[in-house]
Coordinates of C-alpha atoms and ligand atoms in Angstrom, one line a residue:
M1 CA 137.9 -9.6 80.0
D2 CA 137.1 -6.6 82.0
A3 CA 132.9 -7.3 81.1
F4 CA 133.2 -10.5 83.0
T5 CA 133.6 -9.0 86.5
S6 CA 131.8 -12.8 88.0
T7 CA 134.5 -14.3 90.5
L8 CA 133.4 -17.4 89.5
H9 CA 135.0 -17.5 85.8
S10 CA 138.8 -18.6 87.9
Q11 CA 141.2 -20.9 85.8
R12 CA 141.1 -22.7 89.1
L13 CA 136.9 -23.7 89.1
A14 CA 137.6 -23.7 85.2
A15 CA 140.5 -26.0 86.7
L16 CA 138.0 -28.5 88.8
L17 CA 135.4 -29.2 86.5
G18 CA 138.0 -29.8 83.8
I19 CA 139.3 -33.1 85.9
A20 CA 135.9 -34.0 87.2
L21 CA 134.8 -34.0 83.3
G22 CA 137.8 -36.1 82.0
V23 CA 137.1 -38.0 84.7
S24 CA 133.4 -38.9 83.8
F25 CA 133.6 -38.1 80.1
S26 CA 136.7 -41.1 80.3
I27 CA 134.6 -44.2 82.2
C28 CA 132.0 -42.8 80.1
F29 CA 134.7 -43.0 76.9
V30 CA 135.7 -46.7 78.1
T31 CA 132.7 -47.9 78.2
G32 CA 131.0 -47.3 75.4
L33 CA 133.9 -48.8 73.5
L34 CA 133.2 -51.8 75.6
S35 CA 129.4 -51.8 74.6
D36 CA 130.4 -51.4 71.5
L37 CA 132.9 -54.0 71.2
I38 CA 130.9 -56.4 72.5
Q39 CA 127.9 -55.5 70.3
A40 CA 130.5 -56.2 67.3
P41 CA 133.5 -57.6 68.7
P42 CA 136.1 -58.1 65.5
A43 CA 138.2 -60.6 65.6
W44 CA 140.2 -60.4 68.6
F45 CA 137.9 -59.2 70.8
T46 CA 136.0 -62.5 72.6
W47 CA 132.8 -61.4 75.3
P48 CA 132.7 -64.0 78.1
A49 CA 129.5 -65.3 79.8
R50 CA 131.0 -64.1 83.6
P51 CA 131.1 -62.9 85.9
V52 CA 126.8 -62.6 84.8
G53 CA 126.2 -58.9 85.7
L54 CA 129.5 -57.1 84.0
Y55 CA 128.0 -55.7 81.5
R56 CA 125.1 -54.1 83.8
V57 CA 127.9 -52.1 86.1
T58 CA 129.7 -50.7 82.2
Q59 CA 126.8 -49.8 81.5
G60 CA 125.2 -49.0 84.3
L61 CA 128.4 -46.6 84.8
H62 CA 127.6 -45.3 80.9
V63 CA 124.9 -44.0 81.3
A64 CA 125.0 -42.7 84.6
T65 CA 128.6 -40.8 84.1
G66 CA 126.6 -40.0 81.3
F67 CA 124.1 -37.9 82.7
A68 CA 126.4 -36.2 85.2
S69 CA 128.4 -35.3 82.8
I70 CA 125.8 -33.4 82.4
P71 CA 125.9 -30.2 84.8
L72 CA 129.4 -30.5 84.5
L73 CA 129.6 -29.6 80.9
L74 CA 127.4 -26.5 81.6
A75 CA 129.1 -25.1 84.2
K76 CA 132.6 -26.4 82.1
L77 CA 131.7 -23.9 79.5
W78 CA 129.8 -21.3 81.2
I79 CA 132.8 -21.1 83.8
A80 CA 135.4 -20.5 80.6
Y81 CA 133.5 -19.2 78.2
P82 CA 135.2 -15.6 78.5
R83 CA 138.3 -17.0 77.5
L84 CA 136.8 -16.8 74.1
W85 CA 137.0 -13.4 73.9
A86 CA 140.5 -13.5 75.3
W87 CA 142.8 -10.4 73.6
P88 CA 144.7 -11.2 71.5
P89 CA 142.9 -13.9 70.0
I90 CA 145.8 -16.0 69.5
A91 CA 148.9 -15.6 71.3
G92 CA 151.2 -18.9 69.2
L93 CA 151.0 -22.3 67.5
L94 CA 150.0 -24.2 71.1
H95 CA 147.2 -21.6 71.2
L96 CA 146.2 -21.4 68.1
V97 CA 145.9 -25.5 68.6
E98 CA 143.9 -25.7 71.6
R99 CA 141.6 -23.4 70.2
I100 CA 140.9 -25.5 67.3
S101 CA 140.9 -28.3 69.0
L102 CA 138.0 -26.8 71.2
V103 CA 135.2 -27.0 67.9
P104 CA 135.4 -30.9 68.0
L105 CA 135.9 -31.1 71.7
V106 CA 132.2 -28.6 73.0
G107 CA 130.4 -30.1 69.4
G108 CA 131.3 -33.5 70.0
S109 CA 130.9 -33.3 73.7
L110 CA 127.0 -31.4 73.6
F111 CA 126.8 -34.1 70.8
L112 CA 127.2 -36.9 72.7
L113 CA 125.3 -35.9 76.1
F114 CA 122.0 -35.0 73.6
T115 CA 122.2 -37.8 71.4
G116 CA 122.5 -40.2 74.2
V117 CA 119.7 -39.0 76.7
L118 CA 117.5 -38.9 73.1
N119 CA 118.6 -42.3 72.8
I120 CA 117.9 -43.2 76.5
G121 CA 114.2 -41.7 75.6
F122 CA 113.7 -43.6 72.6
W123 CA 113.7 -40.5 70.4
Y124 CA 115.3 -40.7 67.1
P125 CA 115.1 -36.9 65.7
W126 CA 117.6 -37.3 63.2
N127 CA 118.3 -40.3 60.3
F128 CA 121.5 -42.1 61.3
F129 CA 122.2 -44.6 63.4
F130 CA 122.4 -43.8 66.8
P131 CA 125.8 -46.7 67.3
T132 CA 126.9 -45.3 64.4
G133 CA 127.2 -41.1 64.9
H134 CA 127.6 -41.7 68.8
Y135 CA 130.5 -43.8 68.5
W136 CA 132.8 -41.6 65.9
A137 CA 131.2 -38.3 67.8
A138 CA 132.8 -40.4 71.2
W139 CA 136.3 -40.7 68.8
I140 CA 137.1 -36.9 68.2
T141 CA 135.6 -36.0 71.2
I142 CA 138.4 -37.9 72.8
G143 CA 141.0 -36.7 70.6
A144 CA 140.4 -33.1 71.4
L145 CA 139.6 -33.5 74.8
I146 CA 144.0 -35.0 75.0
V147 CA 144.7 -32.1 72.6
H148 CA 142.7 -30.0 75.6
I149 CA 144.7 -31.6 78.3
G150 CA 148.0 -31.4 76.8
A151 CA 147.2 -28.0 76.0
K152 CA 145.8 -27.0 79.3
A153 CA 147.2 -29.4 81.7
S154 CA 150.4 -26.5 83.1
I155 CA 148.0 -23.7 83.7
A156 CA 145.3 -25.9 85.7
R157 CA 148.5 -27.3 87.4
N158 CA 149.5 -23.7 88.9
A159 CA 146.0 -22.5 89.2
L160 CA 144.9 -25.7 91.6
G161 CA 148.3 -24.9 93.5
R162 CA 147.5 -21.1 94.2
S163 CA 145.6 -20.3 97.7
R164 CA 142.2 -20.9 97.6
S165 CA 140.7 -18.0 99.3
L166 CA 142.7 -15.5 96.6
T167 CA 139.3 -13.7 95.0
N168 CA 136.9 -15.7 96.9
A169 CA 135.3 -13.0 97.5
P170 CA 131.2 -13.1 95.3
M171 CA 129.6 -10.5 93.4
P172 CA 127.0 -9.1 95.5
G173 CA 124.1 -10.7 95.1
G174 CA 126.2 -13.5 93.7
L175 CA 127.1 -17.0 94.5
T176 CA 130.6 -17.9 96.3
R177 CA 132.7 -20.5 93.6
R178 CA 131.9 -22.7 96.6
G179 CA 128.1 -22.1 96.3
F180 CA 128.4 -22.7 92.8
L181 CA 130.1 -26.5 92.8
G182 CA 127.7 -26.7 95.6
A183 CA 125.2 -26.2 93.2
V184 CA 127.2 -28.4 90.2
T185 CA 127.3 -31.1 92.6
G186 CA 123.9 -30.7 93.6
A187 CA 122.4 -31.0 90.1
M188 CA 124.6 -33.9 89.7
G189 CA 123.1 -35.8 92.8
L190 CA 119.9 -35.0 91.7
I191 CA 119.9 -36.3 88.3
T192 CA 121.4 -39.3 89.7
L193 CA 119.3 -39.0 92.2
T194 CA 116.1 -39.8 89.8
T195 CA 117.8 -41.6 86.9
A196 CA 119.6 -44.5 89.1
G197 CA 116.8 -46.4 89.8
Q198 CA 116.0 -48.0 86.5
T199 CA 118.9 -50.7 87.6
F200 CA 119.4 -50.2 91.4
P201 CA 115.6 -51.2 92.3
P202 CA 115.6 -49.5 96.1
L203 CA 115.5 -46.0 94.2
R204 CA 113.2 -47.0 91.5
R205 CA 110.6 -44.8 93.1
L206 CA 112.6 -41.7 92.1
A207 CA 113.2 -42.9 88.7
F208 CA 111.2 -40.2 87.1
L209 CA 113.5 -39.2 84.4
A210 CA 114.2 -42.7 83.9
P211 CA 111.9 -43.9 80.9
Y212 CA 112.1 -48.0 82.0
V213 CA 111.9 -48.8 85.5
P214 CA 112.0 -52.2 87.0
G215 CA 109.1 -53.5 88.2
V216 CA 106.8 -51.7 86.1
G217 CA 105.7 -53.7 82.7
P218 CA 103.7 -57.0 81.8
Q219 CA 105.3 -60.1 84.1
G220 CA 106.6 -57.2 86.4
F221 CA 109.1 -55.8 83.7
P222 CA 109.6 -53.5 81.1
V223 CA 109.3 -54.0 77.6
V224 CA 112.2 -53.1 75.3
G225 CA 110.9 -53.8 71.4
T226 CA 107.3 -54.9 70.8
P227 CA 105.8 -57.7 69.0
S228 CA 104.5 -56.4 65.0
A229 CA 100.8 -57.5 64.5
E230 CA 102.6 -60.7 61.9
T231 CA 104.7 -61.3 65.2
V232 CA 101.8 -61.8 67.5
E233 CA 99.3 -63.3 64.4
L234 CA 102.4 -65.8 64.5
A235 CA 102.2 -66.1 68.3
E236 CA 98.8 -67.0 68.5
R237 CA 99.1 -70.0 65.5
I238 CA 101.3 -71.6 68.0
S239 CA 101.2 -74.9 66.5
A240 CA 102.4 -74.3 63.4
Y241 CA 105.6 -72.7 65.4
R242 CA 108.5 -74.4 64.8
L243 CA 112.4 -73.9 65.6
T244 CA 114.7 -74.7 63.0
V245 CA 118.8 -75.2 64.1
S246 CA 120.2 -75.9 60.9
G247 CA 123.7 -74.4 59.3
A248 CA 126.9 -76.4 59.9
V249 CA 124.8 -79.6 61.6
A250 CA 124.9 -83.5 61.1
N251 CA 120.9 -83.2 61.4
T252 CA 118.5 -80.3 60.6
L253 CA 116.5 -79.8 63.8
E254 CA 112.5 -79.4 64.1
L255 CA 110.6 -78.5 66.9
S256 CA 107.5 -77.2 67.9
L257 CA 107.2 -75.6 71.2
E258 CA 105.5 -79.2 72.9
D259 CA 109.4 -79.8 71.6
L260 CA 111.0 -77.7 72.7
Q261 CA 109.2 -78.5 76.3
A262 CA 109.2 -81.9 76.5
L263 CA 113.3 -81.4 76.6
A264 CA 115.6 -80.7 79.8
Q265 CA 114.8 -77.1 81.2
H266 CA 116.9 -75.3 82.7
E267 CA 116.7 -72.3 85.6
A268 CA 118.8 -69.9 86.4
E269 CA 118.5 -66.1 88.2
L270 CA 119.6 -63.8 85.3
P271 CA 119.3 -59.8 84.0
I272 CA 118.5 -58.1 81.3
S273 CA 121.1 -55.3 81.0
C274 CA 119.9 -52.9 78.6
V275 CA 122.3 -49.9 76.5
N276 CA 119.8 -47.3 77.9
G277 CA 120.4 -48.1 81.8
W278 CA 118.2 -49.9 82.6
S279 CA 118.2 -53.4 84.1
Q280 CA 116.4 -56.3 86.2
T281 CA 117.3 -59.9 87.2
L282 CA 114.8 -62.0 86.4
R283 CA 114.3 -66.5 86.7
W284 CA 114.2 -68.0 83.5
K285 CA 113.1 -71.2 82.5
G286 CA 114.1 -73.1 79.2
V287 CA 116.3 -74.8 77.3
R288 CA 120.2 -74.7 77.2
L289 CA 120.9 -73.8 73.8
S290 CA 124.5 -76.0 73.6
D291 CA 121.8 -78.7 74.6
L292 CA 120.6 -78.4 71.1
V293 CA 123.7 -77.7 69.2
V294 CA 124.6 -80.6 70.5
M295 CA 121.1 -82.8 69.4
A296 CA 122.0 -81.5 66.3
G297 CA 125.2 -82.9 66.2
A298 CA 127.6 -79.7 66.2
P299 CA 130.6 -79.1 68.3
P300 CA 128.9 -77.1 71.9
D301 CA 132.0 -74.9 71.9
S302 CA 130.5 -73.9 68.3
S303 CA 129.9 -70.1 67.2
V304 CA 125.7 -69.7 66.9
T305 CA 124.0 -67.4 65.2
V306 CA 120.4 -66.5 66.4
Q307 CA 117.8 -65.0 64.3
S308 CA 113.9 -63.5 65.0
L309 CA 111.3 -64.2 63.2
Q310 CA 110.8 -60.3 63.5
P311 CA 112.5 -59.0 61.3
G312 CA 114.1 -55.7 62.5
T313 CA 117.5 -54.0 63.4
Y314 CA 117.8 -56.9 66.2
D315 CA 116.8 -59.5 64.8
V316 CA 120.1 -61.4 65.0
S317 CA 122.2 -61.9 67.7
L318 CA 125.5 -64.0 68.0
V319 CA 126.6 -66.1 70.9
N320 CA 130.0 -67.0 71.0
P321 CA 131.3 -70.5 71.8
L322 CA 132.1 -68.6 75.8
Q323 CA 128.8 -67.9 75.8
L324 CA 127.3 -71.4 73.8
Q325 CA 129.3 -73.0 76.6
D326 CA 128.2 -71.2 80.1
P327 CA 124.8 -73.4 81.2
D328 CA 122.6 -70.7 81.8
T329 CA 122.7 -69.0 78.2
M330 CA 118.8 -70.9 77.5
L331 CA 116.3 -70.6 74.7
A332 CA 113.8 -69.5 77.5
L333 CA 110.4 -70.4 77.4
E334 CA 109.3 -68.7 80.8
V335 CA 110.0 -66.4 83.2
N336 CA 109.0 -65.9 86.6
G337 CA 107.2 -69.0 86.5
E338 CA 104.8 -68.0 84.0
P339 CA 105.1 -68.7 80.0
L340 CA 106.5 -65.2 78.2
H341 CA 104.5 -62.9 77.9
V342 CA 104.1 -62.9 73.7
D343 CA 105.8 -58.8 74.6
H344 CA 108.6 -60.4 76.1
G345 CA 109.0 -63.1 73.2
F346 CA 106.8 -65.8 73.6
P347 CA 107.3 -68.7 72.7
V348 CA 111.3 -68.1 72.2
R349 CA 113.7 -65.7 73.7
L350 CA 117.6 -66.3 74.2
I351 CA 118.9 -65.0 77.4
G352 CA 122.3 -65.3 78.6
P353 CA 125.2 -63.9 81.1
N354 CA 126.4 -61.1 80.3
R355 CA 124.9 -60.6 77.3
P356 CA 123.8 -56.5 76.4
G357 CA 119.8 -56.7 76.4
V358 CA 119.5 -55.8 72.9
T359 CA 121.0 -59.0 72.3
N360 CA 118.5 -61.4 74.1
T361 CA 116.4 -61.8 71.2
K362 CA 112.9 -61.9 71.4
W363 CA 110.6 -64.5 69.1
V364 CA 113.9 -66.7 68.7
Q365 CA 112.4 -68.9 65.2
R366 CA 116.5 -69.4 63.7
V367 CA 119.3 -71.5 65.4
S368 CA 122.3 -71.6 62.6
V369 CA 125.7 -72.8 63.6
D370 CA 128.0 -71.1 61.9
Ligands
MTE1 N1 113.8 -59.0 68.5 C1 114.1 -58.6 69.1 N2 114.3 -59.1 70.2 C2 115.2 -57.5 71.3 C3 114.5 -56.7 70.8 C4 113.4 -56.5 69.8 O1 113.2 -55.1 69.4 N3 113.6 -57.9 68.7 N4 114.9 -56.0 71.9 C5 116.0 -55.9 72.3 C6 115.9 -55.2 74.2 S1 116.8 -53.3 72.8 C7 116.1 -55.0 75.1 S2 116.7 -54.1 76.5 C8 115.6 -56.4 75.3 C9 113.7 -56.4 76.3 O2 114.0 -57.1 76.4 P1 112.2 -57.1 77.5 O3 111.1 -56.1 76.2 O4 111.5 -58.3 77.4 O5 111.8 -56.2 78.7 O6 115.3 -57.6 74.7 C10 116.0 -57.3 73.0 N5 115.1 -58.5 72.0
MO2 MO1 118.2 -52.6 75.1

């Protein structure tokens, strides 16, 4: 230990950073798990349609706590790494378990933050499906974190109970602990300030690190997932377009865009809340999804599957009975008073309250009652 003379390598500082990381990782884990449940709901889970912006908040927290964890984790690793050279290397069973758990803890944390950031940048230099890898790494990391907290709790408690001023003299030319904590807090603040504008419009001018920013894109909002050449071509031959409402219905419907425009139109202000953290509220107008289901002779508390005409990862979306019964869940034909731009799903897209962005399928062709 003599080689690591900086007073920053203290147990007290390690404990403080550990608590901060524990809090940010826990919020990130719970909100991430929730996002996964919403997108792939097991039988026991139903995500409600209200409050309208709940997912916007939980996913905003997921991304923000992930970002804030980066400087915290780097600082914590820097503070704690001399302990890897502690002698004896293994002092008892508890110590052994604690040391082994560092592999999934550190490896998992780095993996989660790294893949999370790259996913936000839509850069996938790997060949696994991001949500699956991120999901399992999260469970492994949280498991290791619980072991780590269990093994370290009493050390941390002692370290935090000790007098603050004990060994706070900096190395010549070095940082004080207060200075170090200040630098870490400053880095967290800077990352938050330069990303939060993706969901918080007053800060959008500062959102240098956010790939999507409210207000930027066709019709004043970003495009996530672009139409293929075939989709653009189909949109241009709009007279051939038909929306099919089928499945467990009394009568199958085939509706042209004109037919849809002739039905009762509904308007609502709803956000798009992308899993990547970008979100923006827009004014939508279109046909209530439940109206179409009832027109086809199915009950308004059905479950439906909405399908895009463009094949891809996000080409189907489930609408549960709570969401279908919500008056604001609709097939939108217009946004902010204009027909949808083809990038935003022309001729028809799904939009509804409290739904993750990915589930707001664009270029809808089929509604199937399950
Ligand atoms: N068919 C289809 N629908 C889609 C997507 C897509 O790639 N294909 N992207 C989704 C994602 S991830 C988001 S955040 C929203 C974005 O809608 P926008 O491009 O109109 O902003 O559309 C969703 N609908
Ligand atoms: Mo998204």
